[in-house]
Short mmCIF file of C-alpha atoms in Angstrom, two decimals:
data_model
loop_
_atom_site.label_atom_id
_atom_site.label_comp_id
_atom_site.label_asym_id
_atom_site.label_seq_id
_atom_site.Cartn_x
_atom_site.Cartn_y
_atom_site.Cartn_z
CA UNK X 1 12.75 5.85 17.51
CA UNK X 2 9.67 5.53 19.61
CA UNK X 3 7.64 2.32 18.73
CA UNK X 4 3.81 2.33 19.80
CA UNK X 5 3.12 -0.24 22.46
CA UNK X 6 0.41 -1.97 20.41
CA UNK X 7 3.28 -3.03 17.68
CA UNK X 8 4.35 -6.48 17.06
CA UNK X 9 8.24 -5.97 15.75
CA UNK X 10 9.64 -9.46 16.75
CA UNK X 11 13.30 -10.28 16.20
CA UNK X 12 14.36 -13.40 13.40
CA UNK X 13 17.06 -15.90 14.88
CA UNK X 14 19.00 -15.31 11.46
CA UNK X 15 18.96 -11.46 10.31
CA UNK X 16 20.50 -10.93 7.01
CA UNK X 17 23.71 -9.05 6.08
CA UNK X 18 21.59 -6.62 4.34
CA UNK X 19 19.02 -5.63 7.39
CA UNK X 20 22.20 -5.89 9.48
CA UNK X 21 22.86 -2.90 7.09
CA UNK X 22 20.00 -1.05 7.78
CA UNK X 23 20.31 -1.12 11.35
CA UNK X 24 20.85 2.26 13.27
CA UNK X 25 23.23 2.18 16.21
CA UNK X 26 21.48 4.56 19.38
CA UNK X 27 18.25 6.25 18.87
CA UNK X 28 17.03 8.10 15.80
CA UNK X 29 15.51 11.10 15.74
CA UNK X 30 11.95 11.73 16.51
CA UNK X 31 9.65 10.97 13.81
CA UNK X 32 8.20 13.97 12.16
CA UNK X 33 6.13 11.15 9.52
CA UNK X 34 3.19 9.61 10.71
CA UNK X 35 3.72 7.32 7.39
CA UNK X 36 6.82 6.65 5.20
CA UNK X 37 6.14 5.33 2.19
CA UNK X 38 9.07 3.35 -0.25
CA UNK X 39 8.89 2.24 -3.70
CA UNK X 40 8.92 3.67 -7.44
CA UNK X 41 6.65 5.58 -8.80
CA UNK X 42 6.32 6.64 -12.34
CA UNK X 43 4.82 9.42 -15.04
CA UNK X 44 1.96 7.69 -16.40
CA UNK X 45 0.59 8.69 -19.54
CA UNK X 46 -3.62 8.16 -19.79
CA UNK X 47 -5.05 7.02 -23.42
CA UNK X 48 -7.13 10.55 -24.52
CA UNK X 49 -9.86 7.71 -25.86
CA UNK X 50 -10.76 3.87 -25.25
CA UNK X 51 -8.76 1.73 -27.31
CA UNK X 52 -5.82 -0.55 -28.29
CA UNK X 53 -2.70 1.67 -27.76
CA UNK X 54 -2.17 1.18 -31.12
CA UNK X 55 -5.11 3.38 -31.90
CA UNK X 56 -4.75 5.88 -29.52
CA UNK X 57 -3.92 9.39 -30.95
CA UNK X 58 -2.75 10.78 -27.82
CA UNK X 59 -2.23 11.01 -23.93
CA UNK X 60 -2.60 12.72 -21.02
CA UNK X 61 0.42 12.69 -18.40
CA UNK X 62 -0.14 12.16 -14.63
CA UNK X 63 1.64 10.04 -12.25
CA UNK X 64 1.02 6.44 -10.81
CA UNK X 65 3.03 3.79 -8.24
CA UNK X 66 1.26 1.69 -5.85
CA UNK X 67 3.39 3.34 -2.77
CA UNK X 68 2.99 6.40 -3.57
CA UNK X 69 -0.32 6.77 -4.66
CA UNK X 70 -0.73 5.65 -0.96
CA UNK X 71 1.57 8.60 0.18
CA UNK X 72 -0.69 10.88 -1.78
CA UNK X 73 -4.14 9.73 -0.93
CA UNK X 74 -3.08 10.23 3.31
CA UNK X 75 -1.17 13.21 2.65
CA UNK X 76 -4.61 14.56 1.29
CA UNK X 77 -6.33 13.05 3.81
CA UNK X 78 -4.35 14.94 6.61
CA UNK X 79 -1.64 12.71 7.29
CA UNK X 80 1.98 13.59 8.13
CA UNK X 81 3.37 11.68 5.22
CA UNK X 82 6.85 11.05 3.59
CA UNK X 83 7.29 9.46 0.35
CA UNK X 84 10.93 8.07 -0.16
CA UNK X 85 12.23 6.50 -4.04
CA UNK X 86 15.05 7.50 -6.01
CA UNK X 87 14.23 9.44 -10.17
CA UNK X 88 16.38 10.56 -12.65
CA UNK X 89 17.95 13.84 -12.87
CA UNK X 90 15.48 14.72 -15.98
CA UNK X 91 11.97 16.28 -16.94
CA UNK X 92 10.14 13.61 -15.87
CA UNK X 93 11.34 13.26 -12.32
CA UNK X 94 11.02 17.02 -12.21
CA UNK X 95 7.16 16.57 -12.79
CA UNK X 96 6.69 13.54 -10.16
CA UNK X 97 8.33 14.97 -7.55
CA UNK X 98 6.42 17.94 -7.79
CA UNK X 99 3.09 16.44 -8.31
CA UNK X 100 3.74 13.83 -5.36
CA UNK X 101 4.83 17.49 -3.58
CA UNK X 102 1.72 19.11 -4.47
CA UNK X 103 -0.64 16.71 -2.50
CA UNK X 104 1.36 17.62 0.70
CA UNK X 105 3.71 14.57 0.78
CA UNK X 106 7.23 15.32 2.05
CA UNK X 107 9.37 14.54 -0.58
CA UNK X 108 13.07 15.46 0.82
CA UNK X 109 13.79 11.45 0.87
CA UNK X 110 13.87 11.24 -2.93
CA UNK X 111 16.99 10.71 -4.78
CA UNK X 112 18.03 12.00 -8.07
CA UNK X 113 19.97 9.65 -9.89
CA UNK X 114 22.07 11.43 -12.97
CA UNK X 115 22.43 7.86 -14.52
CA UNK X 116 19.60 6.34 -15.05
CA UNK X 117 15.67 7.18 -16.40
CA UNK X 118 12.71 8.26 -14.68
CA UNK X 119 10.56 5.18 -15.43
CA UNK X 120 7.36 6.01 -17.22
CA UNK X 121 4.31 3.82 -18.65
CA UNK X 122 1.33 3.79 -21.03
CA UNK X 123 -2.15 2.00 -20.32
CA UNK X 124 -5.61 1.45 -21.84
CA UNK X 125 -8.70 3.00 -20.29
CA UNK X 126 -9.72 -0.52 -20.44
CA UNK X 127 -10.04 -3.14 -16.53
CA UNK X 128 -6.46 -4.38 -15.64
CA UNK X 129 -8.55 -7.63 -15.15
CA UNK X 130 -9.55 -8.15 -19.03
CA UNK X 131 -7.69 -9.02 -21.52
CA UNK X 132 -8.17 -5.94 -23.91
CA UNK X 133 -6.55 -4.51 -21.37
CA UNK X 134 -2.85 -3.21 -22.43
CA UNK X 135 0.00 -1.75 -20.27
CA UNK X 136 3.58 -0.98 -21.36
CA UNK X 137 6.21 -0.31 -18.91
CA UNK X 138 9.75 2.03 -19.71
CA UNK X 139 11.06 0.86 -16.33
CA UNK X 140 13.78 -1.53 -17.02
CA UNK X 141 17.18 0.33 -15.71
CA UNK X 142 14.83 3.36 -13.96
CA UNK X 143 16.45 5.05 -11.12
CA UNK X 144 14.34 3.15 -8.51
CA UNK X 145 15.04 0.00 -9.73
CA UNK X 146 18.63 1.19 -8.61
CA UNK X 147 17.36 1.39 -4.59
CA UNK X 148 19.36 -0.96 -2.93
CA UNK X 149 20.06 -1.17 1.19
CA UNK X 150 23.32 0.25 1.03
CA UNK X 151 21.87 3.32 -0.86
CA UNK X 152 18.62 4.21 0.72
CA UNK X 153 19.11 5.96 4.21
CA UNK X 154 18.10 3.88 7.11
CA UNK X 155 17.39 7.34 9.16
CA UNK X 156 15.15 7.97 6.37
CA UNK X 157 12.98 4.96 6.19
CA UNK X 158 12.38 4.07 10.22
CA UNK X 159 11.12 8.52 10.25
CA UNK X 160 7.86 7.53 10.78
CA UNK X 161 5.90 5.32 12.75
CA UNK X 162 4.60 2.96 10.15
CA UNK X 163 6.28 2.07 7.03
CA UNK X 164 4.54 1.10 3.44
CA UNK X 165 5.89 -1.24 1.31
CA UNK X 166 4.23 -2.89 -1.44
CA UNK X 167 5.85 -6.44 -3.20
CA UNK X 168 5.98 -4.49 -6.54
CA UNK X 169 9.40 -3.37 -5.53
CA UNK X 170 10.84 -6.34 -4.65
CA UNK X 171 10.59 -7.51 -8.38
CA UNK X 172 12.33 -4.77 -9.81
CA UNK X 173 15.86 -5.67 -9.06
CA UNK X 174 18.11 -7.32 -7.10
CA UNK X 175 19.14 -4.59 -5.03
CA UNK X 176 15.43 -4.01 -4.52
CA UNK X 177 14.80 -7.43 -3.32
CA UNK X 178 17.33 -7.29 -0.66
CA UNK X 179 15.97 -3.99 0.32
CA UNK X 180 12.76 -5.26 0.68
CA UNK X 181 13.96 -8.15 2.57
CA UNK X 182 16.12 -6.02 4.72
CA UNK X 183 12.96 -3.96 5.54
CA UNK X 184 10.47 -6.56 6.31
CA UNK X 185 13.01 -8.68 8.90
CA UNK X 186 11.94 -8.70 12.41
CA UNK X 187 14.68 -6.23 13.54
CA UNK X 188 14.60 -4.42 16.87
CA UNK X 189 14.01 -0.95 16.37
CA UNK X 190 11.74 -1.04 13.49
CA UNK X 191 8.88 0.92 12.63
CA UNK X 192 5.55 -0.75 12.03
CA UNK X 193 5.66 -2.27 8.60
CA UNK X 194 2.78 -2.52 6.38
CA UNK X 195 2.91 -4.68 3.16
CA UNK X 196 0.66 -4.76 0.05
CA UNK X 197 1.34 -7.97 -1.73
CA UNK X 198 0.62 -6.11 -5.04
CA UNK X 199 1.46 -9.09 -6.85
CA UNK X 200 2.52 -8.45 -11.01
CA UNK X 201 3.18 -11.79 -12.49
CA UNK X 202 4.68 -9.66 -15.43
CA UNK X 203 7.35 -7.69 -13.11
CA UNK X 204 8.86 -10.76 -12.25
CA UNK X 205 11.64 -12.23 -13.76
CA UNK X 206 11.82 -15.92 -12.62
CA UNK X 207 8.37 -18.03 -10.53
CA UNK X 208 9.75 -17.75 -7.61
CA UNK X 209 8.48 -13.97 -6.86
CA UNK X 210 5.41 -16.11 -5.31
CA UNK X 211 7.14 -17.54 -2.72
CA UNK X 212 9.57 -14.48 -2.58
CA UNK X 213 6.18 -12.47 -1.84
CA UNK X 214 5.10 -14.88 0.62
CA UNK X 215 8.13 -14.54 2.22
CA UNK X 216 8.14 -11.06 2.82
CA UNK X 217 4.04 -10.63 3.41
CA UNK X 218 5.45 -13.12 6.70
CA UNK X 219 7.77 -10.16 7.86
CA UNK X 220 5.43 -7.72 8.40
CA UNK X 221 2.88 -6.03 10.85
CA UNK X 222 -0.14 -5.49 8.58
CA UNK X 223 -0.70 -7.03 5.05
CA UNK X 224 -2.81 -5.68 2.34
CA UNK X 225 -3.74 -8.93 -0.52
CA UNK X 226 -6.51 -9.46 -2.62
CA UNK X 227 -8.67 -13.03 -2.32
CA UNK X 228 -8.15 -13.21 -6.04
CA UNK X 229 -4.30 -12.51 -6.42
CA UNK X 230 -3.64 -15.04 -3.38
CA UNK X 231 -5.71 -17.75 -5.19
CA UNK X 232 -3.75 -16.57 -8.65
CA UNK X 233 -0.22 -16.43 -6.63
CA UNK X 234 -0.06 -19.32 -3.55
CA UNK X 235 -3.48 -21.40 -4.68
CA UNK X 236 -5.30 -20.11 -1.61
CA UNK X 237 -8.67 -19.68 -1.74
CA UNK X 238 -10.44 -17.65 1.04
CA UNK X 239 -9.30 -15.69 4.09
CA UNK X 240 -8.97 -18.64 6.27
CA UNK X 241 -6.57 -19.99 4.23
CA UNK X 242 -4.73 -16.90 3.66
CA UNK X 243 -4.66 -16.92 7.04
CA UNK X 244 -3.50 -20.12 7.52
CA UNK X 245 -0.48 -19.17 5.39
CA UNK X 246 -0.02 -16.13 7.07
CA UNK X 247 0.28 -16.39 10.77
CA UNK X 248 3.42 -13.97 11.76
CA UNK X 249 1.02 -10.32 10.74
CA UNK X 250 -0.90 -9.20 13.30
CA UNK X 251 -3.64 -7.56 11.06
CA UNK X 252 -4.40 -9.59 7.77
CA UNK X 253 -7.28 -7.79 5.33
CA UNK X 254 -8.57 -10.00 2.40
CA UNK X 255 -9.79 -7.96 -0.37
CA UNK X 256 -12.55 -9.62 -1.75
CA UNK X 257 -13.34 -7.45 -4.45
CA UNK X 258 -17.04 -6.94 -4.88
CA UNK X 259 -18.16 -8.54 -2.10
CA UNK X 260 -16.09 -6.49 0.34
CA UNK X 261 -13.09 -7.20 2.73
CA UNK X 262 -12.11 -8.65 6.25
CA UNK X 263 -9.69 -8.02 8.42
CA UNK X 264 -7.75 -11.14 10.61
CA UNK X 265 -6.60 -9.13 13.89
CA UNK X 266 -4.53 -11.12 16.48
CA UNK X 267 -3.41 -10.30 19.50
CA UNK X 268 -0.62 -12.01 21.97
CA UNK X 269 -1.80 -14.08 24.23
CA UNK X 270 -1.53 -12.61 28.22
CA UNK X 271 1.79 -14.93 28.82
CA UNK X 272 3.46 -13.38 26.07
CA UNK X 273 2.83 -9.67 26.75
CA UNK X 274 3.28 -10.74 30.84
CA UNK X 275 7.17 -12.02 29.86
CA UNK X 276 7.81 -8.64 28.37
CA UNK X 277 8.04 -10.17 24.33
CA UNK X 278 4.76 -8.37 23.70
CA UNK X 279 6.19 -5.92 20.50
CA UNK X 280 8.84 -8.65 19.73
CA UNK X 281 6.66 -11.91 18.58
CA UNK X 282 7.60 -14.23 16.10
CA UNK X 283 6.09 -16.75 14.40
CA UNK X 284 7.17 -18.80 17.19
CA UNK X 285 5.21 -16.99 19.44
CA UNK X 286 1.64 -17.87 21.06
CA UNK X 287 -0.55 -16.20 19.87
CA UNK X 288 -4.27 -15.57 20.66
CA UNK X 289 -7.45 -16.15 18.52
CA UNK X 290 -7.85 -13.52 15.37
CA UNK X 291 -11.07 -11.10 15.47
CA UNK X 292 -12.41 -11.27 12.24
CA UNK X 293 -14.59 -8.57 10.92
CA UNK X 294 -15.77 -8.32 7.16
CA UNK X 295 -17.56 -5.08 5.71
CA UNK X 296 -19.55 -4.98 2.28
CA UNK X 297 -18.21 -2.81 -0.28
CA UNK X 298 -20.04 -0.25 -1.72
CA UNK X 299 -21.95 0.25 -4.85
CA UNK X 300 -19.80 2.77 -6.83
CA UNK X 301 -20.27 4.05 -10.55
CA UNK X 302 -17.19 3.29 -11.90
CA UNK X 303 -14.99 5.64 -14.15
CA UNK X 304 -11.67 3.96 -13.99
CA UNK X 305 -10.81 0.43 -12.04
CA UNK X 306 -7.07 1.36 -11.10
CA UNK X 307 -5.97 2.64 -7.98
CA UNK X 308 -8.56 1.65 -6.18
CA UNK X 309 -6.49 -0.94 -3.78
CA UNK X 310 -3.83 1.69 -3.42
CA UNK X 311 -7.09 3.94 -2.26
CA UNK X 312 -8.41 1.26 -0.22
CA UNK X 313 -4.97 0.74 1.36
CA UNK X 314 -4.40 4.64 2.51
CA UNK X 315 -8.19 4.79 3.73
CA UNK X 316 -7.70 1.39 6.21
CA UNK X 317 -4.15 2.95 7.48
CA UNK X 318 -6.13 6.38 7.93
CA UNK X 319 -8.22 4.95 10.40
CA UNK X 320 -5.77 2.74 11.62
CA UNK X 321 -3.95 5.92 12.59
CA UNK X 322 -6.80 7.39 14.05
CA UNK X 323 -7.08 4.35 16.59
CA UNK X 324 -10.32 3.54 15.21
CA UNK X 325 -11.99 -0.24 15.13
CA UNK X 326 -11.78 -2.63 12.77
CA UNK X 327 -15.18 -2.05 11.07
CA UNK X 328 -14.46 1.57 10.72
CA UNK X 329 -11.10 0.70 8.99
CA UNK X 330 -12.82 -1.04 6.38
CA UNK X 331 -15.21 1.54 5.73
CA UNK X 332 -12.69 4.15 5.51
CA UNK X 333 -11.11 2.02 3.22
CA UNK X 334 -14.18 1.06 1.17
CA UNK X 335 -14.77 4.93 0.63
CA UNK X 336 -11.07 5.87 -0.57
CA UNK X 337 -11.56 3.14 -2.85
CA UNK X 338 -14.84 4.49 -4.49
CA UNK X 339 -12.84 7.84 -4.56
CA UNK X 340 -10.17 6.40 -6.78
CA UNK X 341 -12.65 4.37 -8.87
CA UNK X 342 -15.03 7.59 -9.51
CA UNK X 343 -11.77 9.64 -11.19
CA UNK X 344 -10.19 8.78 -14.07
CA UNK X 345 -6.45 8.37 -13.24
CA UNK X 346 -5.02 6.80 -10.12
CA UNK X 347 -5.53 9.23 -7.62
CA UNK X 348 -8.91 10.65 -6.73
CA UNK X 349 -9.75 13.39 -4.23
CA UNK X 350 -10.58 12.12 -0.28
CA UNK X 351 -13.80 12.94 1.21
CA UNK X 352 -13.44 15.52 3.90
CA UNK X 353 -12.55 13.87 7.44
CA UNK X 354 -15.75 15.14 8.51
CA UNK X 355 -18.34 13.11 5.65
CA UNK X 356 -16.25 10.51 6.02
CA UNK X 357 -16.70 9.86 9.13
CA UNK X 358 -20.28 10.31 8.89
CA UNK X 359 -20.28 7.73 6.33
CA UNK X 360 -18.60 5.46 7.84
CA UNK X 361 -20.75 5.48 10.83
CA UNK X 362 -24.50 4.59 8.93
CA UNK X 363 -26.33 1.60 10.04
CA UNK X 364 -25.69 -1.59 8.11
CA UNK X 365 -28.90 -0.92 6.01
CA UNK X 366 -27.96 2.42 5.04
CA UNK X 367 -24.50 1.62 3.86
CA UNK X 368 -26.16 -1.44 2.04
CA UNK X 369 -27.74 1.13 0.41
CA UNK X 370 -25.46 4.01 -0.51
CA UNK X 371 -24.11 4.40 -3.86
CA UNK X 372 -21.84 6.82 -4.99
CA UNK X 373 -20.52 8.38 -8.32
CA UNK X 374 -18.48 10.68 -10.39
CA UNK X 375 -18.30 13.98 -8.13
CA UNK X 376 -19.17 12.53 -4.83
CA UNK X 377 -16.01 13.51 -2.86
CA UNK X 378 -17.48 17.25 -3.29
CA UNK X 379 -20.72 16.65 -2.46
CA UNK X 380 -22.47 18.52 0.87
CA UNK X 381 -23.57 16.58 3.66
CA UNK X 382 -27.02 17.35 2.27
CA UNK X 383 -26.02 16.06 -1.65
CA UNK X 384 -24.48 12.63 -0.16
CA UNK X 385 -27.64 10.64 1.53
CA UNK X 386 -28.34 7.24 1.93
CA UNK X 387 -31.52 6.22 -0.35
#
């Protein structure tokens, strides 16, 4: 596999049996996947009405996981993208891995399990962050939960050049841990591994996913975590304490919610990349001082609050594709996100490349300004201004 220069891999003194397990002897094959994406996803049924679910008369099926609503959202933004998870050999796993299919995602890396359930859930139409808000997960047992490093392909998940993992995985078995943990140690050879913290108090079975999530949020490249679950999760309050904590990424963005996000990017100092470890660091190595960059959200008329960090996610690894700067990222993030939040499911349609871009690039006043609702993703140039 060919690793970008501009990667920090690094190497741990102790490698576990399990990532030991995952490593590939000789070179793999070249990457056809800009992006490989991991983790379950499930068919999610939508309340036809607000309400308790008690109340609700009937739903509406679609499909929702953090990794790969990611898969989806770059796939539709022009990405090469592959989405890799195990399903069950039913109806259910039919309809996801078409519908992940149908948004241009390679899906040859799923596994049908004859075993064990497609897992599916139920929500409210209500915020995930009040409490009349009401989710109910059939998950327990589910074929992904069954993903493990001896059964997930290694050639598989180092096929692209950057890897998405999120920590809901990690809390959904055992054998999911250690794959996680398998994927996020500093092993030669890896791809670029990005990491959404994702953190579900109610997936976990014991307290210590916190520090488990710490733990693997220190393996990786990038890392995706919101100021408010970090604060909720490790007591941290602000990016310069999630920084603190978090040393080892090279790229750190702090969701901030309303008020925006910023991005931590570090790069090794000139002695390291001069002694050749430059794409190996650890958290041993020197390192010089982070860039920080923070970008305002935008003002967004809100249909449905979910999916929106999955959204934001795909948008900053977009441009992070694309080579362009850190501001950019963040506004290409801050736009998928108003996609997502201007649907009513999970997944909302990208803006074309082209508007995007042109949004992106406004003057601080005029993206202070911009608001965008229902419909906006298939708006003309002309239909989305600035005020």
């Amino acid at each position: 596999m060919v690793i970008p220069s501009n990667i920090t891999t690094g190497h741990h003194d102790r490698t576990s049996r399990a990532a030991r397990s995952l490593s590939v002897t000789g070179t793999l094959p070249q990457a056809r996947a800009e992006v490989v994406c991991l983790g379950e996803s499930m068919v999610t049924f939508l309340p036809s009405r607000p309400g308790p679910l008690a109340d609700v008369p009937s739903f509406d099926r679609t499909i929702g996981g953090a990794e790969s609503n990611v898969a989806c959202a770059l796939a539709a933004a022009g990405h090469r993208v592959r989405w890799i998870s195990r399903v069950g050999a039913d109806g259910f796993g039919d309809h996801l891995v078409r519908s992940v299919a149908a948004y241009g995602v390679d899906t040859s890396g799923v596994r049908r399990d004859p075993h064990r359930p497609t897992g599916v859930y139920f929500r409210t139409a209500t915020d995930r962050a009040t409490d009349a808000h009401e989710v109910v997960y059939y998950r327990a047992g589910s074929a992904a939960s069954a993903m493990s490093p001896q059964n997930m392909a290694p050639e598989d998940l180092w096929s692209g050049t950057l890897l998405h993992l999120s920590g809901i995985t990690a809390a959904l078995s055992d054998g999911c841990l250690a794959l996680m943990r398998a994927l996020t140690a500093r092993v030669p050879g890896r791809p670029l591994v990005s990491f959404d913290v994702n953190h579900r108090p109610n997936l976990w079975r014991d307290p210590s996913g916190v520090r488990v999530l710490l733990d693997l949020a220190r393996g990786a490249d990038l890392v995706f975590v919101g100021e408010d679950e970090a604060a909720a999760a490790w007591d941290l309050h602000g990016a310069e304490e999630i920084r603190a904590a978090l040393p080892e990424p090279r790229t750190l963005v702090v969701k901030r919610g309303a008020a925006g996000a910023t991005v931590h990017t570090r790069e090794p100092e000139r002695d390291a990349v001069a002694d050749g470890t430059e794409g190996a660091a650890t958290a041993g190595t020197a390192y010089g001082h982070d860039t920080v960059v923070s970008v305002p959200a935008l003002r967004v008329d809100v249909v449905a609050p979910v999916g929106a960090g999955d959204a934001f996610a795909a948008g900053f690894l977009s441009a992070t594709l694309r080579g362009l700067p850190a501001a950019a990222r963040l506004r290409h993030g801050h736009l998928m996100a108003a996609a997502a939040l201007t649907v009513p499911g999970d997944l909302g349609a990208p803006p074309a490349r082209a508007d995007a871009d042109r949004l992106a690039a406004l003057d601080a006043r005029a993206w202070g300004r911009l608001r965008l609702g229902p419909g906006w993703t298939e708006a003309t140039e002309q239909e989305v201004r600035t005020p």
